XYZ file of C-alpha atoms in Angstrom:
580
model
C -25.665 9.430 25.783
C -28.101 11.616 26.134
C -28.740 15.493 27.776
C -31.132 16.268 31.252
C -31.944 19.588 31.945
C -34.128 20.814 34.696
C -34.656 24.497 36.180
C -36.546 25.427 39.149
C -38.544 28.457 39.401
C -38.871 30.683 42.490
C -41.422 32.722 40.946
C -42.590 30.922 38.313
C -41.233 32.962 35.923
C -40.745 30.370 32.800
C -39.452 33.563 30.503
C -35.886 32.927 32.344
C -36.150 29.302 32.666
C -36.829 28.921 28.988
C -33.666 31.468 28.085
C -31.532 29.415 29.901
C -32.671 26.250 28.327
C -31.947 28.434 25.030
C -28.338 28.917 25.841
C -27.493 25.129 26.141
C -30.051 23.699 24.307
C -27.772 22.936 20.801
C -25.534 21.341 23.478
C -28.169 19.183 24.897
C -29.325 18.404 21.543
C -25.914 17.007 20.269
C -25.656 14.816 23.363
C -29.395 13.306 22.233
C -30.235 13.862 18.549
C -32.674 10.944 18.393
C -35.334 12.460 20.234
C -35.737 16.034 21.935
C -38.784 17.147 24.217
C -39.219 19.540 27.049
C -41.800 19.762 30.114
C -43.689 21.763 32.789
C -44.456 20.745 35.729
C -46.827 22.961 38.299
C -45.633 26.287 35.802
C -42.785 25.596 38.754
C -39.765 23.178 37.107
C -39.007 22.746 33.246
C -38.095 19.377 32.587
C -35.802 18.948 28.842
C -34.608 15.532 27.756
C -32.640 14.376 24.335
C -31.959 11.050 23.441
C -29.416 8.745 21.876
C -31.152 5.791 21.656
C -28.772 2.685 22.915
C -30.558 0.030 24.882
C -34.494 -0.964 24.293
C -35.970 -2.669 20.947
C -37.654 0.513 20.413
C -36.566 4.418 21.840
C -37.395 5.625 24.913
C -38.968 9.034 25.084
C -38.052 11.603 27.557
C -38.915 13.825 29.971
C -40.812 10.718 30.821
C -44.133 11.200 33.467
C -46.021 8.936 34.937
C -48.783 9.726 37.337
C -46.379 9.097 40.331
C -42.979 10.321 38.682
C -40.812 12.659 36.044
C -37.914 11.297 34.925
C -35.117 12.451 32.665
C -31.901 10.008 32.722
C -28.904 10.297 31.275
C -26.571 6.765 30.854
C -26.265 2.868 30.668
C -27.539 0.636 33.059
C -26.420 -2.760 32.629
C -27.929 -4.779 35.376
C -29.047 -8.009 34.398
C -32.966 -7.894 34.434
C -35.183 -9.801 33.248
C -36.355 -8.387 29.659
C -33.465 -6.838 28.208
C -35.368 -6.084 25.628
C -37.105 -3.180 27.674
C -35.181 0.378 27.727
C -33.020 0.911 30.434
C -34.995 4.219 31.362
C -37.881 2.378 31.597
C -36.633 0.068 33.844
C -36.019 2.392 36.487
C -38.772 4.586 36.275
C -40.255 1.457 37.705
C -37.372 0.316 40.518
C -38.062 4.416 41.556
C -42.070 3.697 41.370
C -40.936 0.689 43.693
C -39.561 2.686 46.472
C -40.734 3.496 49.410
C -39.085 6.587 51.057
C -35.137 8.082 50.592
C -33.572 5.143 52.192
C -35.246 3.001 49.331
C -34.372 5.219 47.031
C -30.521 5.664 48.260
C -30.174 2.060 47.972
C -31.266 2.382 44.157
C -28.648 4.778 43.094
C -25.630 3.084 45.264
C -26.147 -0.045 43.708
C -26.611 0.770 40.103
C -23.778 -0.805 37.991
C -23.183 1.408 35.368
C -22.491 5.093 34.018
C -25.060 7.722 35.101
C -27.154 11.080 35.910
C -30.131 11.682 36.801
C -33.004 14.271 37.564
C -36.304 12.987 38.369
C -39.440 14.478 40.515
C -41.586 12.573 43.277
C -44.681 14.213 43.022
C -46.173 13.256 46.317
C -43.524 14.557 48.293
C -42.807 17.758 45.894
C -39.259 16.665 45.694
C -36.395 17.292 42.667
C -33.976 14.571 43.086
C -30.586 14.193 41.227
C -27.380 12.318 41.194
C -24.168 11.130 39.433
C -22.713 7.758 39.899
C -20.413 7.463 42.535
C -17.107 7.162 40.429
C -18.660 10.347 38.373
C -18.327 9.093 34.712
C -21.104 11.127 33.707
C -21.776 15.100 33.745
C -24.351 16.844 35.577
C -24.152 20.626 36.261
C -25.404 22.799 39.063
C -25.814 26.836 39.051
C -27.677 29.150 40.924
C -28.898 33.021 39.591
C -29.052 35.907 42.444
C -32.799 35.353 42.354
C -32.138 31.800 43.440
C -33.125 29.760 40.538
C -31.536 26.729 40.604
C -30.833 24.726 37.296
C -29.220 21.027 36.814
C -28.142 20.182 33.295
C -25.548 17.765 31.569
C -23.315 20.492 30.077
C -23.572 24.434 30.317
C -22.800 25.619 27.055
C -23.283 29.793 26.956
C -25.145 29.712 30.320
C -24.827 33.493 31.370
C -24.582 32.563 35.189
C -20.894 32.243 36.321
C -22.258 30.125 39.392
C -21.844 26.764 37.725
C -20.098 24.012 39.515
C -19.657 20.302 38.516
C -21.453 18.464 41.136
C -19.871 16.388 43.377
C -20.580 12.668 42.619
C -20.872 12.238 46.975
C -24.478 11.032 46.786
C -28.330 11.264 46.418
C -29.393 14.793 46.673
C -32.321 16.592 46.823
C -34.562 19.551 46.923
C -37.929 20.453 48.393
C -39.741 22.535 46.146
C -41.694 23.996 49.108
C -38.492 25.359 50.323
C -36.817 26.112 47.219
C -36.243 29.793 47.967
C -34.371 29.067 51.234
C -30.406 29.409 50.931
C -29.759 25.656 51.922
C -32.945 23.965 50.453
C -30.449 20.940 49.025
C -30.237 18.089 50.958
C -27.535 15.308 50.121
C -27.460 11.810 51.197
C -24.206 10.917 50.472
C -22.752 7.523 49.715
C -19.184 8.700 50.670
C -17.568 9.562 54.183
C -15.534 13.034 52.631
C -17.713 15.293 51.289
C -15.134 18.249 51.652
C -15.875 19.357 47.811
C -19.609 20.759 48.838
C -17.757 24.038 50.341
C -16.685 25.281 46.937
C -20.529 25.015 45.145
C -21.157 28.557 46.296
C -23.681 30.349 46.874
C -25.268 26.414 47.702
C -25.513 25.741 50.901
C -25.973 21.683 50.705
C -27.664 20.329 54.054
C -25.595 17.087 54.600
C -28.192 14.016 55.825
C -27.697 11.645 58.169
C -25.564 8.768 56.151
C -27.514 5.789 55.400
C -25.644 2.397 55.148
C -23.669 2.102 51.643
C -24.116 -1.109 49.974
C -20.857 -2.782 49.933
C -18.606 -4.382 47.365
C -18.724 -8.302 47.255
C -15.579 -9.356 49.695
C -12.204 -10.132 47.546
C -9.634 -12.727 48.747
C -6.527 -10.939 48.930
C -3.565 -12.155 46.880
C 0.033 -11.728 48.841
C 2.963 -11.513 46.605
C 4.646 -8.504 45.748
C 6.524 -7.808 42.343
C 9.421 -6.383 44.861
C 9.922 -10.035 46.209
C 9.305 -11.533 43.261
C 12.070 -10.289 41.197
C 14.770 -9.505 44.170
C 17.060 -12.191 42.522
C 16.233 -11.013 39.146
C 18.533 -9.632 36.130
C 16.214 -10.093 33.617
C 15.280 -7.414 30.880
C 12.455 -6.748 28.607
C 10.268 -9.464 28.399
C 11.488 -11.427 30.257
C 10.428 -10.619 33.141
C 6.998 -10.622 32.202
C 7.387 -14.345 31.193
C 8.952 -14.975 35.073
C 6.477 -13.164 36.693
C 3.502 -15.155 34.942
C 5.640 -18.378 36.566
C 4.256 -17.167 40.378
C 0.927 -18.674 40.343
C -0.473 -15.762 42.375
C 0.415 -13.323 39.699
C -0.965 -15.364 36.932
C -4.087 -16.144 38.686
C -4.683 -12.455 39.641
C -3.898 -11.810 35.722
C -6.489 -14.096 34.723
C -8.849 -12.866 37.291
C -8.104 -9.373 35.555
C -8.932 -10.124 32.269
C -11.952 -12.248 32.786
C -13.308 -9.287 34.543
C -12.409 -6.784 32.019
C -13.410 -8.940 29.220
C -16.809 -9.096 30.620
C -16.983 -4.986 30.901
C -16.089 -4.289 27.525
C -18.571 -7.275 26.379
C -21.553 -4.900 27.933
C -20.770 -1.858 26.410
C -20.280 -3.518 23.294
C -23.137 -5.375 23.620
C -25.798 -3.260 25.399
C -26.660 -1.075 22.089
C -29.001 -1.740 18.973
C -26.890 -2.933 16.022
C -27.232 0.286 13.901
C -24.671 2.415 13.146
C -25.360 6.654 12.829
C -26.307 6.378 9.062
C -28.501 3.001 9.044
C -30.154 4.218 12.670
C -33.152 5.854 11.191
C -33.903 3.440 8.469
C -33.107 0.291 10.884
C -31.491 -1.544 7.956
C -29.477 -4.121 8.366
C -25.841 -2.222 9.347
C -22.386 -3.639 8.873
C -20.908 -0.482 9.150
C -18.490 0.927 12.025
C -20.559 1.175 15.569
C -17.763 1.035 17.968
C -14.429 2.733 18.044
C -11.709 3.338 20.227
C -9.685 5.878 21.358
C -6.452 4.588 20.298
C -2.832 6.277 20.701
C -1.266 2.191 20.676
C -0.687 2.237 24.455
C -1.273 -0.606 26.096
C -4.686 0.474 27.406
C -6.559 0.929 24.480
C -4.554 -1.768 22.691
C -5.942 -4.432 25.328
C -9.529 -3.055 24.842
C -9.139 -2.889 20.782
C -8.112 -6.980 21.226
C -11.067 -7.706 23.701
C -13.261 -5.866 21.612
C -12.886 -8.139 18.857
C -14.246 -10.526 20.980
C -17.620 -9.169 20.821
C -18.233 -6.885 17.696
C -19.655 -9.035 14.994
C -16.734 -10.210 12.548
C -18.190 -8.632 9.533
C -18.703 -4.998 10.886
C -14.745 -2.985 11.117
C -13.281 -1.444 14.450
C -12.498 2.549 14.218
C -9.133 2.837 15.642
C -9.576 6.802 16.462
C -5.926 7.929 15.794
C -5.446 12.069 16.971
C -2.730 14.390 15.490
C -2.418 18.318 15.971
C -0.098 20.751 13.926
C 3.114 21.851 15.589
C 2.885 24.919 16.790
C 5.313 26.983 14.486
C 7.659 29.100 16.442
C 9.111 30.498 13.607
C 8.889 32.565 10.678
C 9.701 30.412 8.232
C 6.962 27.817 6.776
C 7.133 24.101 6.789
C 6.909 22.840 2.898
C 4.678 20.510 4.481
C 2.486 19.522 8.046
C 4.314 16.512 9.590
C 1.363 14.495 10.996
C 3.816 11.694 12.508
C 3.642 12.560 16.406
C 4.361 10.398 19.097
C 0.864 8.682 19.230
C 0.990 8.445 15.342
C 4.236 6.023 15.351
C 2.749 4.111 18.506
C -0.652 3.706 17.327
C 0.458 2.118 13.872
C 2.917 -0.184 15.492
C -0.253 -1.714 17.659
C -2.171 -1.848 14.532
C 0.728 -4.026 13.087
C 0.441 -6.320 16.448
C -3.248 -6.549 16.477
C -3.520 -7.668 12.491
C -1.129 -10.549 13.598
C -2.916 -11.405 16.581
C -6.525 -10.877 14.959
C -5.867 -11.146 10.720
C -9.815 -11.865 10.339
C -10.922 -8.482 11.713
C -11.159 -4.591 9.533
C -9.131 -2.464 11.604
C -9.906 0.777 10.055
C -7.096 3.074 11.708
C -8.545 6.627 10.967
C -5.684 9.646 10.770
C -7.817 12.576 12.197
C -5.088 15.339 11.553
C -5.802 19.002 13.089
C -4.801 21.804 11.684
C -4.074 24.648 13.857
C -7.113 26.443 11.593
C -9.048 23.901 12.778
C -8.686 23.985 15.926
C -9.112 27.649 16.576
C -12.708 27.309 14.684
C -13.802 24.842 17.204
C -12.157 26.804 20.229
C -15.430 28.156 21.145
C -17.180 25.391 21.484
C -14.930 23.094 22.931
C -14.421 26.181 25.734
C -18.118 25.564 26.537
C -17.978 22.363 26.423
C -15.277 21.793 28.674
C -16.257 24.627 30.952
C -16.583 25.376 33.926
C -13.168 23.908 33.594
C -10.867 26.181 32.052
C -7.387 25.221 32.163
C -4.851 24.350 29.985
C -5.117 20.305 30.537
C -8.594 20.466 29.988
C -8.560 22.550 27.013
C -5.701 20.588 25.526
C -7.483 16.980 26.591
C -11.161 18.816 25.514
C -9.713 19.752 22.321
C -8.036 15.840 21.554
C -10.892 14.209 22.363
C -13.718 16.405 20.950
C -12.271 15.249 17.491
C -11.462 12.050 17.937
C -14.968 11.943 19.073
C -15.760 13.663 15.701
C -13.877 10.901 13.887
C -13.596 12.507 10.384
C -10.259 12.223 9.169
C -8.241 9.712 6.822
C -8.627 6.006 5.978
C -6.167 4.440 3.904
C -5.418 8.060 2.651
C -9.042 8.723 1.753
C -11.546 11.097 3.564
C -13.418 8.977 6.094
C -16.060 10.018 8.640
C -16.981 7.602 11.609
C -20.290 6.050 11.574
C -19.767 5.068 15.095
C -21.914 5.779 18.162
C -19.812 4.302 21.250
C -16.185 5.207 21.829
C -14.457 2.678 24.394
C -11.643 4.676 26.318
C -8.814 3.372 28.174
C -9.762 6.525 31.328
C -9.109 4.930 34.496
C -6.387 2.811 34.060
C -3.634 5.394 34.792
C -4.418 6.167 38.064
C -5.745 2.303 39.502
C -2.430 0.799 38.048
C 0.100 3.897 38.829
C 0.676 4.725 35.035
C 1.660 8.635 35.849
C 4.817 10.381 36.327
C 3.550 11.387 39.757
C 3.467 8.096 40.771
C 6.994 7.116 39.661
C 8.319 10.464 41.535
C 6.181 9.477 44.571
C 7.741 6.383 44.997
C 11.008 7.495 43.969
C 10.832 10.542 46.360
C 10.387 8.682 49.604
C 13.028 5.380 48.096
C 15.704 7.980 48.639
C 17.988 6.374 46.332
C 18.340 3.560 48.302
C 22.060 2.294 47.544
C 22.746 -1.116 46.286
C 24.828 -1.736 48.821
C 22.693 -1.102 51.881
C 21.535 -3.872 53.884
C 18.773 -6.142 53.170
C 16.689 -4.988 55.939
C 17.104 -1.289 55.133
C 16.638 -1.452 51.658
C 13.141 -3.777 52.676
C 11.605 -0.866 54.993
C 12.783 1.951 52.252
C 10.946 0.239 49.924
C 8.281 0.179 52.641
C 8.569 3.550 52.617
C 8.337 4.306 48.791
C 5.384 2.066 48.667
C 3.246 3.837 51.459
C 3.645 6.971 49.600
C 2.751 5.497 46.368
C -0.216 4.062 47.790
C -1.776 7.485 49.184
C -0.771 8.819 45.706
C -2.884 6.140 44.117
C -5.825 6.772 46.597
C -5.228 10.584 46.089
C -5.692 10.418 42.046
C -8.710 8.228 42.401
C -10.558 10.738 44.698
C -9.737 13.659 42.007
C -10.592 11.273 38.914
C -14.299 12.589 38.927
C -13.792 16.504 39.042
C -10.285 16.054 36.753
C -10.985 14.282 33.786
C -14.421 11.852 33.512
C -17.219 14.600 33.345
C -15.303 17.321 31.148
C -14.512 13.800 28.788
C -18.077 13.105 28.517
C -19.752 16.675 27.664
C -16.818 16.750 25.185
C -17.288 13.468 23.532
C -21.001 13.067 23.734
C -21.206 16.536 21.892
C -20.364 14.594 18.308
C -23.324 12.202 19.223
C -21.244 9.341 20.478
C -21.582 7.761 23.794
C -17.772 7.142 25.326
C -17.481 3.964 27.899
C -14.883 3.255 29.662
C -14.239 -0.387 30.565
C -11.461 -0.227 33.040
C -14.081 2.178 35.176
C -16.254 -1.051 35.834
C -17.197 -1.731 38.744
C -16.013 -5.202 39.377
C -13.028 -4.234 37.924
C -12.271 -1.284 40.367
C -12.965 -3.230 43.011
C -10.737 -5.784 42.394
C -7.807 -3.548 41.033
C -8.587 -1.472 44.333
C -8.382 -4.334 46.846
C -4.395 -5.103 45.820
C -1.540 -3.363 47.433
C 0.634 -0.743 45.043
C 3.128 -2.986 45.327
C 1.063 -5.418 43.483
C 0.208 -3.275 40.458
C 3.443 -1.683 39.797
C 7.382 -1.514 40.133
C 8.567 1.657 39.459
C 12.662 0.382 39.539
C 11.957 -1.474 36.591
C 11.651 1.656 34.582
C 9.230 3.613 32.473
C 7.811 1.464 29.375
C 7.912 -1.685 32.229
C 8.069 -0.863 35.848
C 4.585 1.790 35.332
C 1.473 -0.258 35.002
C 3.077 -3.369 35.494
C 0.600 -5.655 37.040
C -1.352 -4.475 33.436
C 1.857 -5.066 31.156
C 1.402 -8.833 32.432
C -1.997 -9.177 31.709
C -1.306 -8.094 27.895
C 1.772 -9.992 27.803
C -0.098 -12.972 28.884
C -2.749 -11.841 25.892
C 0.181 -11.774 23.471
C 0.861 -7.839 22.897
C 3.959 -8.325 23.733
C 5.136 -5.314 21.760
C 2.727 -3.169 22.790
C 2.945 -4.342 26.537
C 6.352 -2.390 26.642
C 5.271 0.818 25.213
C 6.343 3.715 27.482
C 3.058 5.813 28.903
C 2.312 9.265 26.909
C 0.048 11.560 28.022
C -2.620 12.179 25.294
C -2.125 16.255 25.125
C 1.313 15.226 24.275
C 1.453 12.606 22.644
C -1.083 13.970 20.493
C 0.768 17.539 20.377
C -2.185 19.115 21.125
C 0.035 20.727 24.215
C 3.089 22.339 24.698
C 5.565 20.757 26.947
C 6.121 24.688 28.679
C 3.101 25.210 29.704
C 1.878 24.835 33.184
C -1.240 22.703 33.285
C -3.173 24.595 35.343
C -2.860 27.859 33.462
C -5.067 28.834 31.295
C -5.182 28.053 27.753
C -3.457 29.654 24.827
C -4.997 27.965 22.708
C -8.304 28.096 22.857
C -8.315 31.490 24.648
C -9.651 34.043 23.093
């Protein structure tokens, strides 16, 4: 991962544009600390660039300027080109170079496959241009003074403005430094039809261009079972019914489908990064230490990613299992004798470790303890506020908080202190809300059933769970059009702060589209039950990968199951916590 910065000038002032770069340049830094460098362009724009050298046999330098071009980028690219051995930045200074006019370069950005931001400057048009990919994995930061100096950066860390917004992840945008002092000099070409989220980036005024043509995903034949059909003769329990399901050839075709395609995911961001861990980077010695870890609570999603993984990491180097426990908050006035670590995710994450050392007995699963004392915690509170901001609530607090020091990744190995050498962290974001894995989904489908009775006819009880199922599905369609501005950019200035780069497998692009193209009643039957009936389409395809303990673990939100939250607290009210 790495940190962009860029701030435009309306009076080519540079005492302000350097201040601000001040106030979030430690914060850049983290994001980067391979390689740091900033630069002016036209004593207009101030270009700053860090690094955290992943792809490329040797590091990429940024800003990066070319006669034609500046370029600061910020993610993975993993198109298949034709020297891999070539940085990924350098790669697409030249595709940009390549392109003619916006349409050229709108096509670009739409069809990159992979995580990413971006500022970069045409010089012969005297154009800024700057994006996020579409599904919005990776930070990028607007703000505007009252003078009307505009500034784009990865994370905003003590910036004094209180005009920062996240931006919208809706397209290709734009400005023309010959107009920059005008109130709507940002132009967006947008690669989505709702664009509703522009209104609340005030004082911007974003000038919405005519839409260009969005490339489009490859066509997916449609499978047409449903799990409510399947198992309407069914009394099975438990297992079971995973073991009948995988009879219906659809569903074990689709399964196999589903893993083939997420087993190729996690093999790029496994993959796509030089073999040196954060201690043997510098000397480029040869590294058999820790370079990939996952966030791991023993749900199914990260337990299915931990078993893939294995796939790929090379046998002799151990898997961090990152493993997140807070202090209970202590209501009372008397004293514990002693901090009981053994929370929810705790118990669930060491009975996946006992399932993946019988599945995969070759492999070092080093499952690290990070325990956080409530001490702790209120000495980072500061800067996991800035990190997380300009969210402030208390789910992102409480998730900010989890997975800043998971991202950290100093805690306890086999009862011994033990700090991560690892510079990816594979995450399980995404899977929740393509599969219905959230309460909200249960209670939309359960809303609009009615508690359809038994003994109601067949035909009824078919168009209730109609009903239930239409619901669900604008539930499912409503989470994934809030996943960008609710959880993916807050994760990544978070994680990336501890000089770690987080990817997120089940946020691949094949994989969405195929996940996306079934019906909610092919991904999940809520009747069944928590622990079964949530995620079910993804309980098969672990099942059929033989976790078949961990395939009927019950879903627990992180902030919880981590106890980083209390259950009282509304999640959109601001933080105790971390509050000062």
């Amino acid at each position: 991962m790495c940190g962009i910065f860029c701030y435009i000038c309306t009076n080519n002032s540079s005492t302000e544009a350097e201040e601000t770069l001040e106030s979030c340049r430690n914060f850049l830094k983290n994001r980067g600390p391979n390689y740091e460098a900033t630069l002016w362009y036209d004593s207009m724009v101030l270009f700053y660039g860090s690094v955290l050298w992943h792809q490329g046999a040797t590091l990429s330098q940024q800003p990066m300027e070319s006669d034609q071009t500046v370029l600061t980028f910020n993610g993975d690219i993993f198109q298949k080109r034709e020297d891999m051995s070539r940085s990924d930045t350098m790669w697409l200074l030249e595709r940009i170079e390549a392109c003619g006019g916006d349409t050229d370069l709108f096509n670009l950005f739409a069809s990159l496959r992979g995580p990413f931001s971006v500022i970069f400057l045409r010089k012969e048009v005297n154009r800024i241009y700057f994006a996020r990919d579409a599904v919005g994995r990776n930070s990028l930061l607007i703000g505007r003074d009252r003078d009307g100096n505009t500034f784009i950066s990865s994370v905003g860390g003590n910036v004094g403005s209180n005009v920062v917004h996240e931006l919208p992840p809706y397209g290709l945008y734009f400005i023309d430094l010959e107009c920059v002092k005008e109130s709507n000099s940002v132009t967006l070409l947008p690669w989505v039809d709702d664009c509703t989220q522009l209104e609340q980036i005030n004082p911007l005024t974003i000038q919405l261009a005519v839409q260009l043509k969005i490339p489009q995903d490859p066509n997916i034949t449609p499978y047409n079972f449903n799990f409510h059909t399947a198992l309407e003769n069914e009394t099975l329990l438990g297992g079971d019914i995973f073991d009948s399901l995988l009879k219906n050839p659809e569903i074990s075709n689709v399964c196999n489908h589903l893993v083939g395609t997420l087993r190729n995911a996690v093999e790029e961001r496994i993959t796509n990064t030089i073999q040196y861990c954060k201690l043997c980077l510098e000397r480029q010695s040869e590294c058999i230490h820790p370079k990939v870890g996952i966030l791991f609570s023993g749900g199914i999603d990260c337990t299915i990613l931990a078993l893939l993984a294995d796939e790929f990491v090379p046998a002799n180097c151990p898997i961090d299992l990152m493993n997140v426990a807070f202090e209970k908050v202590n209501r009372t006035k008397v004293m514990p004798a002693q901090t009981e670590w053994n929370v929810p995710d705790r118990l669930t994450g060491w009975a996946s470790l006992d399932e993946l050392r019988r599945l995969r007995p070759n492999r070092t699963w080093n499952f690290v303890e990070i325990n956080v004392s409530r001490c702790e915690l209120n000495e980072k509170r500061k800067i996991i506020s800035q990190l997380v901001f300009p969210l402030l609530n208390v789910l992102d607090e409480s998730l900010g908080a989890a997975l800043w020091f998971a991202s950290n990744g100093v805690g306890q190995l086999n009862e011994q202190t033990y700090a991560s050498t690892c510079r990816v962290l594979l995450l399980g974001s995404g899977a929740d809300e393509l599969f219905g894995g959230y309460t909200r989904h249960k209670t939309a489908f359960e809303r609009n059933f009615g508690g359809c009775s038994e003994n109601r006819s067949s035909e009824h009880r078919s168009l209730a769970y109609q009903k239930a199922y239409e619901a669900l599905e604008e539930e499912l369609k409503l989470d994934w059009k809030r996943l960008p501005s609710r959880n993916l950019a807050r994760d990544d200035r978070v994680i990336s702060d501890n000089g770690v780069t987080p990817r997120t497998p089940y946020l691949q692009e094949d994989f969405i589209a195929l996940v996306r193209s079934l019906k909610a009643s092919q991904r999940c039957y809520h009747p069944l039950g928590p622990g079964i009936g949530d995620k079910l389409l993804l309980r098969i395809c672990a099942h059929k990968l033989g976790l078949t303990e961990a395939c009927m673990l019950r879903k627990r939100a992180l902030q919880f199951g981590s106890r980083i939250a209390d259950r009282k607290q509304k999640a959109s009210d601001r933080s105790t916590y971390l509050q000062d």
